[in-house]
Amino acid sequence: MMVEMYLVSNNDDTVTYRMYNTDAKENIGNMTVNKENKKYSLDYADEMTTHFETATYRFIVGAIERGIYPEYAYDGWG
């Protein structure tokens, strides 16, 4: 399984990435994370329930900590 993450927006307060499920070949939705308190929001659900979402959240928090926001990233597991 693999999730691709595409940068949607990056401003002073938040960063948003779009998640894409490569196995099902479909968009999952967008995740926005607050840079200060690391709280997240999904544009399609109230809370995370899948590995795609947790992998994306870990990636975004790491990007915030490094101050580097790639246009594209991916994470896979088997």
Coordinates of N, CA, C and O in Angstrom, one line a residue:
M1 N 0.8 -1.2 0.0 CA 0.0 0.0 0.0 C 0.9 1.2 0.0 O 1.9 1.2 0.6
M2 N 0.4 2.3 -0.7 CA 1.2 3.5 -0.7 C 0.3 4.7 -0.8 O -0.7 4.7 -1.5
V3 N 0.7 5.8 -0.1 CA 0.0 7.0 -0.1 C 0.9 8.1 -0.7 O 2.1 8.1 -0.3
E4 N 0.4 8.8 -1.6 CA 1.2 10.0 -2.2 C 0.6 11.2 -1.6 O -0.6 11.3 -1.3
M5 N 1.5 12.2 -1.3 CA 1.1 13.5 -0.7 C 1.5 14.6 -1.6 O 2.7 14.7 -1.9
Y6 N 0.6 15.5 -1.9 CA 0.8 16.6 -2.8 C 0.5 17.9 -2.0 O -0.6 18.1 -1.4
L7 N 1.5 18.9 -2.0 CA 1.3 20.1 -1.3 C 0.2 20.9 -1.9 O 0.2 21.2 -3.1
V8 N -0.8 21.3 -1.1 CA -1.9 22.1 -1.6 C -1.7 23.6 -1.2 O -1.9 24.5 -2.0
S9 N -1.3 23.8 0.0 CA -1.1 25.2 0.5 C -0.2 25.2 1.7 O -0.1 24.2 2.4
N10 N 0.6 26.3 1.8 CA 1.5 26.5 2.9 C 1.5 28.0 3.3 O 1.9 28.8 2.4
N11 N 1.0 28.3 4.5 CA 1.1 29.7 4.9 C 1.7 29.8 6.3 O 2.2 28.8 6.8
D12 N 1.6 30.9 6.9 CA 2.3 31.1 8.2 C 1.7 30.3 9.3 O 2.4 29.9 10.2
D13 N 0.4 29.9 9.2 CA -0.3 29.2 10.3 C -0.5 27.7 10.0 O -0.4 26.9 11.0
T14 N -0.7 27.3 8.8 CA -1.1 25.9 8.5 C -0.4 25.5 7.2 O 0.1 26.3 6.4
V15 N -0.4 24.1 7.0 CA 0.1 23.5 5.8 C -0.9 22.4 5.5 O -1.4 21.7 6.3
T16 N -1.2 22.3 4.2 CA -2.2 21.3 3.7 C -1.6 20.5 2.6 O -1.0 21.0 1.7
Y17 N -1.9 19.2 2.7 CA -1.5 18.2 1.7 C -2.7 17.4 1.3 O -3.5 17.0 2.1
R18 N -2.7 17.1 0.0 CA -3.7 16.2 -0.6 C -3.2 14.8 -0.5 O -2.0 14.5 -0.9
M19 N -4.0 13.8 -0.1 CA -3.6 12.4 0.0 C -4.2 11.6 -1.2 O -5.4 11.8 -1.5
Y20 N -3.4 10.8 -1.8 CA -3.8 10.0 -2.9 C -3.5 8.5 -2.7 O -2.3 8.2 -2.4
N21 N -4.5 7.6 -2.7 CA -4.3 6.2 -2.5 C -3.9 5.6 -3.9 O -4.7 5.5 -4.8
T22 N -2.6 5.2 -4.0 CA -2.1 4.6 -5.3 C -2.7 3.3 -5.6 O -2.8 2.9 -6.8
D23 N -3.1 2.5 -4.6 CA -3.6 1.2 -4.8 C -5.0 1.3 -5.5 O -5.3 0.6 -6.4
A24 N -5.8 2.1 -4.9 CA -7.2 2.3 -5.4 C -7.3 3.3 -6.5 O -8.3 3.5 -7.1
K25 N -6.1 4.1 -6.7 CA -6.1 5.1 -7.7 C -7.2 6.2 -7.5 O -7.9 6.5 -8.4
E26 N -7.2 6.7 -6.2 CA -8.2 7.7 -5.9 C -7.7 8.7 -4.9 O -6.9 8.3 -4.0
N27 N -8.3 9.9 -5.0 CA -8.0 10.9 -4.0 C -8.6 10.5 -2.7 O -9.8 10.1 -2.7
I28 N -7.9 10.7 -1.5 CA -8.5 10.4 -0.2 C -9.1 11.7 0.3 O -10.2 11.7 0.8
G29 N -8.4 12.8 0.2 CA -8.9 14.1 0.7 C -7.7 14.9 1.1 O -6.5 14.5 0.9
N30 N -8.0 16.1 1.8 CA -6.9 17.0 2.2 C -6.8 16.9 3.7 O -7.8 16.8 4.4
M31 N -5.5 17.0 4.2 CA -5.2 17.1 5.6 C -4.5 18.5 5.8 O -3.5 18.8 5.2
T32 N -5.0 19.3 6.8 CA -4.4 20.5 7.1 C -3.9 20.4 8.6 O -4.6 19.9 9.5
V33 N -2.7 20.9 8.8 CA -2.1 20.8 10.2 C -1.7 22.2 10.6 O -1.0 22.9 9.8
N34 N -2.1 22.6 11.8 CA -1.7 23.9 12.4 C -0.2 23.8 12.8 O 0.2 22.8 13.5
K35 N 0.6 24.7 12.3 CA 2.0 24.7 12.6 C 2.4 24.9 14.0 O 3.4 24.4 14.5
E36 N 1.6 25.6 14.8 CA 1.9 25.9 16.2 C 1.6 24.8 17.1 O 2.4 24.3 17.9
N37 N 0.3 24.3 17.0 CA -0.1 23.3 18.0 C -0.2 21.9 17.4 O -0.6 20.9 18.1
K38 N 0.1 21.7 16.2 CA 0.1 20.4 15.5 C -1.3 19.7 15.4 O -1.4 18.5 15.1
K39 N -2.4 20.5 15.6 CA -3.7 19.9 15.5 C -4.0 19.8 14.0 O -3.6 20.6 13.2
Y40 N -4.7 18.7 13.6 CA -5.0 18.5 12.2 C -6.5 18.6 12.0 O -7.4 18.5 12.9
S41 N -6.9 18.8 10.7 CA -8.3 18.7 10.3 C -8.3 18.0 8.9 O -7.3 18.2 8.1
L42 N -9.3 17.2 8.7 CA -9.5 16.5 7.4 C -10.7 17.2 6.7 O -11.6 17.6 7.4
D43 N -10.7 17.3 5.4 CA -11.8 17.9 4.7 C -12.9 17.0 4.4 O -13.9 17.3 3.8
Y44 N -12.8 15.7 4.9 CA -13.8 14.7 4.6 C -14.2 13.9 5.9 O -15.1 13.0 5.8
A45 N -13.6 14.1 7.0 CA -13.9 13.3 8.2 C -13.5 14.1 9.5 O -12.7 15.1 9.4
D46 N -14.0 13.6 10.6 CA -13.7 14.3 11.9 C -12.4 13.8 12.5 O -11.7 14.5 13.2
E47 N -12.0 12.5 12.2 CA -10.8 12.0 12.8 C -10.1 11.0 11.9 O -10.7 10.5 11.0
M48 N -8.9 10.7 12.2 CA -8.1 9.8 11.4 C -8.5 8.3 11.7 O -8.7 8.0 12.9
T49 N -8.6 7.5 10.7 CA -9.0 6.1 10.9 C -8.2 5.1 10.0 O -8.4 3.9 10.1
T50 N -7.3 5.7 9.2 CA -6.5 4.8 8.3 C -5.0 5.0 8.4 O -4.6 6.1 8.9
H51 N -4.3 4.1 7.9 CA -2.8 4.2 7.8 C -2.4 5.4 6.9 O -1.4 6.0 7.1
F52 N -3.2 5.6 5.8 CA -2.9 6.7 4.9 C -2.9 8.0 5.7 O -2.0 8.9 5.5
E53 N -3.8 8.2 6.5 CA -3.9 9.5 7.3 C -2.8 9.6 8.3 O -2.2 10.7 8.4
T54 N -2.5 8.5 9.1 CA -1.5 8.6 10.1 C -0.1 8.8 9.4 O 0.7 9.6 9.9
A55 N 0.1 8.2 8.3 CA 1.4 8.4 7.6 C 1.5 9.8 7.1 O 2.6 10.4 7.2
T56 N 0.4 10.4 6.6 CA 0.4 11.8 6.1 C 0.6 12.7 7.3 O 1.4 13.7 7.2
Y57 N 0.0 12.5 8.4 CA 0.1 13.3 9.6 C 1.6 13.3 10.1 O 2.2 14.4 10.3
R58 N 2.2 12.2 10.2 CA 3.6 12.1 10.6 C 4.5 12.8 9.6 O 5.4 13.5 10.0
F59 N 4.2 12.7 8.3 CA 5.0 13.4 7.3 C 4.9 14.9 7.5 O 5.9 15.6 7.5
I60 N 3.7 15.4 7.7 CA 3.4 16.9 7.8 C 4.1 17.4 9.0 O 4.7 18.5 9.0
V61 N 4.0 16.7 10.2 CA 4.6 17.2 11.4 C 6.1 17.2 11.2 O 6.8 18.2 11.6
G62 N 6.7 16.3 10.6 CA 8.1 16.3 10.3 C 8.5 17.4 9.4 O 9.5 18.1 9.6
A63 N 7.7 17.7 8.4 CA 7.9 18.9 7.5 C 7.9 20.2 8.3 O 8.8 21.1 8.1
I64 N 6.9 20.3 9.2 CA 6.8 21.5 10.0 C 8.1 21.6 10.9 O 8.6 22.7 11.0
E65 N 8.5 20.6 11.5 CA 9.7 20.6 12.4 C 10.9 21.0 11.6 O 11.8 21.7 12.2
R66 N 11.1 20.5 10.4 CA 12.2 20.9 9.6 C 12.1 22.2 8.8 O 13.1 22.7 8.4
G67 N 10.9 22.7 8.7 CA 10.6 23.9 8.0 C 10.8 23.7 6.5 O 11.1 24.6 5.7
I68 N 10.6 22.5 6.0 CA 10.8 22.1 4.6 C 9.5 21.4 4.1 O 9.1 20.5 4.7
Y69 N 8.9 22.0 3.1 CA 7.6 21.5 2.6 C 7.7 21.1 1.1 O 7.5 21.8 0.2
P70 N 8.0 19.8 0.9 CA 8.1 19.3 -0.5 C 6.8 19.4 -1.2 O 5.7 19.2 -0.6
E71 N 6.9 19.6 -2.5 CA 5.7 19.6 -3.4 C 5.1 18.2 -3.4 O 3.8 18.1 -3.6
Y72 N 5.9 17.2 -3.3 CA 5.4 15.8 -3.4 C 6.2 14.9 -2.5 O 7.4 15.1 -2.3
A73 N 5.5 13.9 -1.9 CA 6.2 12.9 -1.1 C 5.3 11.6 -1.1 O 4.2 11.7 -1.6
Y74 N 5.9 10.5 -0.7 CA 5.1 9.3 -0.6 C 5.6 8.5 0.6 O 6.6 8.6 1.1
D75 N 4.7 7.5 1.0 CA 5.0 6.6 2.0 C 4.4 5.3 1.7 O 3.2 5.3 1.2
G76 N 5.1 4.2 1.8 CA 4.5 2.9 1.5 C 4.8 1.9 2.6 O 5.8 2.0 3.3
W77 N 4.0 0.8 2.6 CA 4.2 -0.3 3.6 C 3.6 -1.5 3.0 O 2.7 -1.4 2.1
G78 N 3.9 -2.6 3.5 CA 3.4 -3.9 2.9 C 2.8 -4.8 3.8 O 2.0 -5.1 4.4

